[in-house]
PDB file of C-alpha atoms in Angstrom:
ATOM      1  CA  UNK A   1       0.000   0.000   0.000  1.00 74.00           C
ATOM      2  CA  UNK A   2       1.319   3.436  -0.900  1.00 82.00           C
ATOM      3  CA  UNK A   3       1.955   5.788   1.968  1.00 88.00           C
ATOM      4  CA  UNK A   4      -0.049   8.569   0.323  1.00 93.00           C
ATOM      5  CA  UNK A   5      -2.870   7.712  -2.078  1.00 94.00           C
ATOM      6  CA  UNK A   6      -4.877   9.904  -4.369  1.00 95.00           C
ATOM      7  CA  UNK A   7      -7.534   9.404  -7.013  1.00 93.00           C
ATOM      8  CA  UNK A   8      -5.596  10.137 -10.200  1.00 93.00           C
ATOM      9  CA  UNK A   9      -8.675  11.569 -11.955  1.00 93.00           C
ATOM     10  CA  UNK A  10      -9.012  13.354 -14.232  1.00 95.00           C
ATOM     11  CA  UNK A  11     -11.769  15.393 -12.698  1.00 96.00           C
ATOM     12  CA  UNK A  12     -13.483  17.236 -15.530  1.00 97.00           C
ATOM     13  CA  UNK A  13     -14.957  20.377 -14.047  1.00 97.00           C
ATOM     14  CA  UNK A  14     -17.127  23.005 -15.735  1.00 98.00           C
ATOM     15  CA  UNK A  15     -15.803  26.503 -15.301  1.00 98.00           C
ATOM     16  CA  UNK A  16     -17.368  28.077 -12.226  1.00 98.00           C
ATOM     17  CA  UNK A  17     -18.206  24.772 -10.571  1.00 98.00           C
ATOM     18  CA  UNK A  18     -16.906  23.368  -7.318  1.00 98.00           C
ATOM     19  CA  UNK A  19     -14.661  20.330  -7.167  1.00 97.00           C
ATOM     20  CA  UNK A  20     -13.360  18.419  -4.179  1.00 97.00           C
ATOM     21  CA  UNK A  21     -11.054  15.480  -3.809  1.00 96.00           C
ATOM     22  CA  UNK A  22      -9.337  13.591  -1.030  1.00 95.00           C
ATOM     23  CA  UNK A  23      -6.050  12.034  -0.216  1.00 96.00           C
ATOM     24  CA  UNK A  24      -5.418   9.273   2.315  1.00 96.00           C
ATOM     25  CA  UNK A  25      -2.210   8.640   4.204  1.00 94.00           C
ATOM     26  CA  UNK A  26      -1.237   5.437   5.922  1.00 92.00           C
ATOM     27  CA  UNK A  27       1.242   6.582   8.550  1.00 85.00           C
ATOM     28  CA  UNK A  28      -0.530   7.879  11.631  1.00 82.00           C
ATOM     29  CA  UNK A  29       2.703   9.597  12.698  1.00 83.00           C
ATOM     30  CA  UNK A  30       2.428  12.022   9.773  1.00 83.00           C
ATOM     31  CA  UNK A  31       2.528  15.540  11.127  1.00 81.00           C
ATOM     32  CA  UNK A  32       2.602  18.131   8.379  1.00 89.00           C
ATOM     33  CA  UNK A  33       0.345  18.174   5.369  1.00 92.00           C
ATOM     34  CA  UNK A  34       0.405  20.160   2.188  1.00 93.00           C
ATOM     35  CA  UNK A  35      -1.254  20.539  -1.158  1.00 96.00           C
ATOM     36  CA  UNK A  36       1.062  21.294  -4.051  1.00 95.00           C
ATOM     37  CA  UNK A  37       0.064  22.164  -7.564  1.00 96.00           C
ATOM     38  CA  UNK A  38       2.043  20.895 -10.538  1.00 95.00           C
ATOM     39  CA  UNK A  39       1.545  22.084 -14.085  1.00 95.00           C
ATOM     40  CA  UNK A  40       2.604  19.941 -17.012  1.00 90.00           C
ATOM     41  CA  UNK A  41       6.398  19.682 -17.281  1.00 86.00           C
ATOM     42  CA  UNK A  42       6.915  22.120 -14.404  1.00 92.00           C
ATOM     43  CA  UNK A  43       8.034  21.827 -10.819  1.00 92.00           C
ATOM     44  CA  UNK A  44       5.505  21.501  -7.970  1.00 93.00           C
ATOM     45  CA  UNK A  45       4.498  24.715  -6.280  1.00 92.00           C
ATOM     46  CA  UNK A  46       3.078  24.992  -2.795  1.00 91.00           C
ATOM     47  CA  UNK A  47      -0.629  25.700  -2.902  1.00 95.00           C
ATOM     48  CA  UNK A  48      -1.320  25.604   0.800  1.00 94.00           C
ATOM     49  CA  UNK A  49      -0.413  23.957   4.045  1.00 91.00           C
ATOM     50  CA  UNK A  50      -3.193  22.030   5.765  1.00 94.00           C
ATOM     51  CA  UNK A  51      -3.913  22.724   9.396  1.00 90.00           C
ATOM     52  CA  UNK A  52      -5.817  20.606  11.895  1.00 88.00           C
ATOM     53  CA  UNK A  53      -8.678  23.072  12.118  1.00 89.00           C
ATOM     54  CA  UNK A  54      -8.978  23.344   8.367  1.00 90.00           C
ATOM     55  CA  UNK A  55      -8.024  26.431   6.453  1.00 94.00           C
ATOM     56  CA  UNK A  56      -9.073  28.497   3.517  1.00 95.00           C
ATOM     57  CA  UNK A  57      -7.122  30.516   0.998  1.00 95.00           C
ATOM     58  CA  UNK A  58      -9.376  32.360  -1.383  1.00 96.00           C
ATOM     59  CA  UNK A  59     -11.266  29.788  -3.431  1.00 98.00           C
ATOM     60  CA  UNK A  60      -9.337  26.880  -1.923  1.00 98.00           C
ATOM     61  CA  UNK A  61     -10.310  25.096   1.275  1.00 97.00           C
ATOM     62  CA  UNK A  62      -8.299  22.305   2.866  1.00 97.00           C
ATOM     63  CA  UNK A  63      -9.448  19.961   5.594  1.00 96.00           C
ATOM     64  CA  UNK A  64      -7.602  17.425   7.704  1.00 95.00           C
ATOM     65  CA  UNK A  65      -9.216  14.417   9.347  1.00 94.00           C
ATOM     66  CA  UNK A  66      -6.641  12.756  11.556  1.00 92.00           C
ATOM     67  CA  UNK A  67      -9.006  10.067  12.819  1.00 92.00           C
ATOM     68  CA  UNK A  68      -9.664   8.797   9.317  1.00 93.00           C
ATOM     69  CA  UNK A  69      -6.245   9.835   8.023  1.00 94.00           C
ATOM     70  CA  UNK A  70      -7.301  11.858   5.047  1.00 94.00           C
ATOM     71  CA  UNK A  71      -7.023  15.385   3.821  1.00 96.00           C
ATOM     72  CA  UNK A  72      -9.197  17.108   1.296  1.00 97.00           C
ATOM     73  CA  UNK A  73      -9.031  20.011  -1.075  1.00 98.00           C
ATOM     74  CA  UNK A  74     -12.037  21.931  -2.341  1.00 98.00           C
ATOM     75  CA  UNK A  75     -11.880  24.434  -5.140  1.00 98.00           C
ATOM     76  CA  UNK A  76     -14.793  26.835  -5.527  1.00 98.00           C
ATOM     77  CA  UNK A  77     -15.694  28.837  -8.614  1.00 98.00           C
ATOM     78  CA  UNK A  78     -13.188  26.905 -10.728  1.00 98.00           C
ATOM     79  CA  UNK A  79     -11.143  28.862 -13.242  1.00 98.00           C
ATOM     80  CA  UNK A  80      -9.587  27.531 -16.409  1.00 98.00           C
ATOM     81  CA  UNK A  81      -6.231  28.301 -14.819  1.00 97.00           C
ATOM     82  CA  UNK A  82      -6.971  25.824 -12.032  1.00 98.00           C
ATOM     83  CA  UNK A  83      -6.330  22.979 -14.491  1.00 98.00           C
ATOM     84  CA  UNK A  84      -3.328  21.173 -13.073  1.00 97.00           C
ATOM     85  CA  UNK A  85      -2.273  18.137 -11.087  1.00 96.00           C
ATOM     86  CA  UNK A  86      -2.755  18.532  -7.347  1.00 97.00           C
ATOM     87  CA  UNK A  87      -0.262  16.682  -5.190  1.00 96.00           C
ATOM     88  CA  UNK A  88      -1.013  15.639  -1.642  1.00 96.00           C
ATOM     89  CA  UNK A  89       2.140  15.724   0.452  1.00 93.00           C
ATOM     90  CA  UNK A  90       2.847  14.612   4.016  1.00 92.00           C
ATOM     91  CA  UNK A  91       5.807  14.938   6.334  1.00 86.00           C
ATOM     92  CA  UNK A  92       6.872  13.121   9.476  1.00 75.00           C
ATOM     93  CA  UNK A  93       9.133  14.793  11.984  1.00 70.00           C
ATOM     94  CA  UNK A  94      10.857  11.462  12.543  1.00 70.00           C
ATOM     95  CA  UNK A  95      11.731  11.466   8.855  1.00 70.00           C
ATOM     96  CA  UNK A  96      13.378  14.870   9.090  1.00 69.00           C
ATOM     97  CA  UNK A  97      12.175  17.164   6.382  1.00 71.00           C
ATOM     98  CA  UNK A  98      11.495  14.387   3.916  1.00 82.00           C
ATOM     99  CA  UNK A  99       8.220  14.712   2.108  1.00 87.00           C
ATOM    100  CA  UNK A 100       6.137  11.862   0.753  1.00 90.00           C
ATOM    101  CA  UNK A 101       4.109  12.645  -2.341  1.00 91.00           C
ATOM    102  CA  UNK A 102       0.864  11.192  -3.513  1.00 93.00           C
ATOM    103  CA  UNK A 103       0.489  10.320  -7.156  1.00 92.00           C
ATOM    104  CA  UNK A 104      -1.519  13.447  -7.845  1.00 95.00           C
ATOM    105  CA  UNK A 105      -5.082  14.227  -8.864  1.00 96.00           C
ATOM    106  CA  UNK A 106      -5.517  15.723 -12.284  1.00 96.00           C
ATOM    107  CA  UNK A 107      -8.122  18.457 -12.615  1.00 98.00           C
ATOM    108  CA  UNK A 108      -9.313  19.766 -15.976  1.00 97.00           C
ATOM    109  CA  UNK A 109     -11.490  22.852 -15.922  1.00 98.00           C
ATOM    110  CA  UNK A 110     -13.420  23.340 -19.141  1.00 97.00           C
ATOM    111  CA  UNK A 111     -15.354  26.307 -20.452  1.00 96.00           C
TER     112      UNK A 111
ATOM    113  CA  UNK B   1      10.928  35.533  -7.033  1.00 59.00           C
ATOM    114  CA  UNK B   2      12.614  32.167  -7.435  1.00 64.00           C
ATOM    115  CA  UNK B   3      14.068  30.654  -4.322  1.00 86.00           C
ATOM    116  CA  UNK B   4      15.836  27.764  -6.007  1.00 92.00           C
ATOM    117  CA  UNK B   5      17.457  27.610  -9.422  1.00 94.00           C
ATOM    118  CA  UNK B   6      18.592  24.628 -11.452  1.00 96.00           C
ATOM    119  CA  UNK B   7      20.921  24.352 -14.376  1.00 96.00           C
ATOM    120  CA  UNK B   8      20.598  23.186 -17.050  1.00 97.00           C
ATOM    121  CA  UNK B   9      16.851  23.217 -17.590  1.00 96.00           C
ATOM    122  CA  UNK B  10      17.156  20.456 -20.147  1.00 96.00           C
ATOM    123  CA  UNK B  11      19.943  18.304 -21.473  1.00 97.00           C
ATOM    124  CA  UNK B  12      20.325  15.607 -24.084  1.00 97.00           C
ATOM    125  CA  UNK B  13      23.274  13.285 -23.773  1.00 96.00           C
ATOM    126  CA  UNK B  14      24.523  10.079 -25.300  1.00 96.00           C
ATOM    127  CA  UNK B  15      24.359   6.788 -23.493  1.00 97.00           C
ATOM    128  CA  UNK B  16      27.458   6.185 -21.392  1.00 96.00           C
ATOM    129  CA  UNK B  17      28.269   9.834 -20.734  1.00 97.00           C
ATOM    130  CA  UNK B  18      27.881  11.695 -17.447  1.00 97.00           C
ATOM    131  CA  UNK B  19      25.705  14.708 -16.798  1.00 97.00           C
ATOM    132  CA  UNK B  20      25.982  17.216 -13.960  1.00 97.00           C
ATOM    133  CA  UNK B  21      22.950  19.114 -12.686  1.00 97.00           C
ATOM    134  CA  UNK B  22      23.339  22.117 -10.407  1.00 97.00           C
ATOM    135  CA  UNK B  23      20.889  23.258  -7.774  1.00 95.00           C
ATOM    136  CA  UNK B  24      21.310  26.649  -6.142  1.00 93.00           C
ATOM    137  CA  UNK B  25      19.502  28.103  -3.161  1.00 89.00           C
ATOM    138  CA  UNK B  26      19.086  31.776  -3.975  1.00 88.00           C
ATOM    139  CA  UNK B  27      17.527  33.362  -0.916  1.00 79.00           C
ATOM    140  CA  UNK B  28      18.964  31.487   2.028  1.00 75.00           C
ATOM    141  CA  UNK B  29      21.645  29.108   3.107  1.00 77.00           C
ATOM    142  CA  UNK B  30      20.526  25.546   2.700  1.00 80.00           C
ATOM    143  CA  UNK B  31      22.198  22.938   4.839  1.00 80.00           C
ATOM    144  CA  UNK B  32      19.873  20.359   3.344  1.00 87.00           C
ATOM    145  CA  UNK B  33      18.673  19.925  -0.196  1.00 90.00           C
ATOM    146  CA  UNK B  34      16.647  17.120  -1.673  1.00 93.00           C
ATOM    147  CA  UNK B  35      16.880  15.492  -5.080  1.00 96.00           C
ATOM    148  CA  UNK B  36      13.809  14.001  -6.710  1.00 95.00           C
ATOM    149  CA  UNK B  37      13.113  12.184  -9.931  1.00 96.00           C
ATOM    150  CA  UNK B  38       9.810  12.153 -11.764  1.00 94.00           C
ATOM    151  CA  UNK B  39       8.961   9.823 -14.611  1.00 92.00           C
ATOM    152  CA  UNK B  40       6.086  10.674 -16.986  1.00 87.00           C
ATOM    153  CA  UNK B  41       2.645  10.390 -15.392  1.00 83.00           C
ATOM    154  CA  UNK B  42       4.182   9.502 -12.042  1.00 87.00           C
ATOM    155  CA  UNK B  43       4.726  11.462  -8.887  1.00 86.00           C
ATOM    156  CA  UNK B  44       7.977  12.712  -7.461  1.00 90.00           C
ATOM    157  CA  UNK B  45      10.220  10.122  -5.898  1.00 92.00           C
ATOM    158  CA  UNK B  46      12.872  11.198  -3.436  1.00 93.00           C
ATOM    159  CA  UNK B  47      16.293  10.004  -4.533  1.00 95.00           C
ATOM    160  CA  UNK B  48      18.571  11.424  -1.873  1.00 94.00           C
ATOM    161  CA  UNK B  49      19.089  14.034   0.789  1.00 92.00           C
ATOM    162  CA  UNK B  50      22.058  16.282   0.215  1.00 89.00           C
ATOM    163  CA  UNK B  51      23.781  17.520   3.370  1.00 85.00           C
ATOM    164  CA  UNK B  52      26.241  20.395   3.280  1.00 84.00           C
ATOM    165  CA  UNK B  53      29.699  19.246   4.270  1.00 83.00           C
ATOM    166  CA  UNK B  54      28.832  15.585   4.620  1.00 85.00           C
ATOM    167  CA  UNK B  55      27.816  12.597   2.555  1.00 89.00           C
ATOM    168  CA  UNK B  56      24.409  12.448   0.997  1.00 92.00           C
ATOM    169  CA  UNK B  57      21.904   9.918   2.240  1.00 92.00           C
ATOM    170  CA  UNK B  58      20.248   7.870  -0.461  1.00 95.00           C
ATOM    171  CA  UNK B  59      16.824   6.324  -0.545  1.00 93.00           C
ATOM    172  CA  UNK B  60      16.467   2.609  -0.882  1.00 92.00           C
ATOM    173  CA  UNK B  61      17.051   1.424  -4.402  1.00 93.00           C
ATOM    174  CA  UNK B  62      19.016   4.496  -5.532  1.00 95.00           C
ATOM    175  CA  UNK B  63      22.591   3.702  -6.509  1.00 94.00           C
ATOM    176  CA  UNK B  64      24.940   6.140  -4.809  1.00 93.00           C
ATOM    177  CA  UNK B  65      27.772   5.362  -7.224  1.00 94.00           C
ATOM    178  CA  UNK B  66      25.574   6.182 -10.179  1.00 96.00           C
ATOM    179  CA  UNK B  67      24.006   9.346  -8.807  1.00 97.00           C
ATOM    180  CA  UNK B  68      26.838  11.325  -7.264  1.00 96.00           C
ATOM    181  CA  UNK B  69      25.819  14.184  -5.014  1.00 94.00           C
ATOM    182  CA  UNK B  70      28.094  16.953  -3.847  1.00 91.00           C
ATOM    183  CA  UNK B  71      26.953  19.693  -1.460  1.00 89.00           C
ATOM    184  CA  UNK B  72      30.121  21.703  -1.063  1.00 81.00           C
ATOM    185  CA  UNK B  73      28.559  25.000  -0.041  1.00 86.00           C
ATOM    186  CA  UNK B  74      25.433  26.280   1.642  1.00 85.00           C
ATOM    187  CA  UNK B  75      23.986  27.429  -1.656  1.00 88.00           C
ATOM    188  CA  UNK B  76      25.002  24.751  -4.132  1.00 91.00           C
ATOM    189  CA  UNK B  77      24.320  21.043  -4.500  1.00 93.00           C
ATOM    190  CA  UNK B  78      25.152  19.058  -7.616  1.00 95.00           C
ATOM    191  CA  UNK B  79      23.834  15.761  -8.905  1.00 97.00           C
ATOM    192  CA  UNK B  80      25.943  13.883 -11.425  1.00 97.00           C
ATOM    193  CA  UNK B  81      24.330  11.069 -13.357  1.00 97.00           C
ATOM    194  CA  UNK B  82      27.248   8.848 -14.280  1.00 97.00           C
ATOM    195  CA  UNK B  83      27.279   6.523 -17.271  1.00 96.00           C
ATOM    196  CA  UNK B  84      23.775   7.588 -18.178  1.00 96.00           C
ATOM    197  CA  UNK B  85      21.436   5.163 -19.902  1.00 96.00           C
ATOM    198  CA  UNK B  86      18.099   5.750 -21.633  1.00 96.00           C
ATOM    199  CA  UNK B  87      16.246   4.509 -18.537  1.00 95.00           C
ATOM    200  CA  UNK B  88      17.775   7.446 -16.625  1.00 96.00           C
ATOM    201  CA  UNK B  89      15.819   9.835 -18.830  1.00 96.00           C
ATOM    202  CA  UNK B  90      13.579  11.689 -16.426  1.00 96.00           C
ATOM    203  CA  UNK B  91      12.721  15.020 -14.830  1.00 96.00           C
ATOM    204  CA  UNK B  92      15.156  15.741 -11.994  1.00 97.00           C
ATOM    205  CA  UNK B  93      14.087  18.292  -9.404  1.00 96.00           C
ATOM    206  CA  UNK B  94      15.879  19.641  -6.360  1.00 95.00           C
ATOM    207  CA  UNK B  95      14.393  21.402  -3.383  1.00 92.00           C
ATOM    208  CA  UNK B  96      15.334  23.225  -0.222  1.00 87.00           C
ATOM    209  CA  UNK B  97      13.340  23.309   2.955  1.00 79.00           C
ATOM    210  CA  UNK B  98      12.159  25.971   5.337  1.00 69.00           C
ATOM    211  CA  UNK B  99      11.862  25.619   9.095  1.00 65.00           C
ATOM    212  CA  UNK B 100       8.128  25.027   8.706  1.00 65.00           C
ATOM    213  CA  UNK B 101       8.788  21.981   6.512  1.00 65.00           C
ATOM    214  CA  UNK B 102       7.564  23.696   3.363  1.00 72.00           C
ATOM    215  CA  UNK B 103       9.793  22.830   0.472  1.00 80.00           C
ATOM    216  CA  UNK B 104      10.708  25.061  -2.408  1.00 86.00           C
ATOM    217  CA  UNK B 105      11.452  23.346  -5.657  1.00 92.00           C
ATOM    218  CA  UNK B 106      13.812  24.229  -8.423  1.00 94.00           C
ATOM    219  CA  UNK B 107      12.386  24.452 -11.944  1.00 95.00           C
ATOM    220  CA  UNK B 108      13.694  20.984 -12.764  1.00 96.00           C
ATOM    221  CA  UNK B 109      16.065  19.523 -15.316  1.00 97.00           C
ATOM    222  CA  UNK B 110      14.725  17.349 -18.085  1.00 97.00           C
ATOM    223  CA  UNK B 111      17.307  14.730 -19.002  1.00 97.00           C
ATOM    224  CA  UNK B 112      17.067  12.732 -22.198  1.00 97.00           C
ATOM    225  CA  UNK B 113      19.620  10.000 -22.791  1.00 97.00           C
ATOM    226  CA  UNK B 114      19.841   8.759 -26.359  1.00 96.00           C
TER     227      UNK B 114
END
């Protein structure tokens, strides 16, 4: 079983709609959680950190459920520019600053 | 602005040759840098952790004699792919880390071995 699992998608989303997807992690000792965005043939870029109480950044909302070991990302009012692969990333203090990446969820926003 | 730079951004080399990729931390001193590899339609896989002034630590299954890492200064780490083969063709990305565990990635180097 992979340490971080994501639905690869693609999620085809009409422009202006809301899309949400989850990521599950297997190691209960995971401590830091992030969503990264990766465009085709580019490096990943930090979208947002995920905090225990949940957090929002503009149209993006992230939630963490430690009991069920999953995190979620919701995108409201989708823009064409939101089309990308969203990577779920976790970190364990015991592993130093090493990050473990999920396989990514591809989102395609269409007019 | 960019926090991490990589050079070259892409390289094509012949099988059997060696290729050096540079990763520079632009805004702060990085005692630790990470090297990742990403094959098409796959996620990033950590190859090794580069430690300034000491030997790199490699992930399981990554050959340290094939992927030579040198972290001679607080702003520069290099990855040398020795005796490259077509199966080494991939997207190589480095990163540095902040105290809050966020990582900042370089723009990547696309290696094609013919």
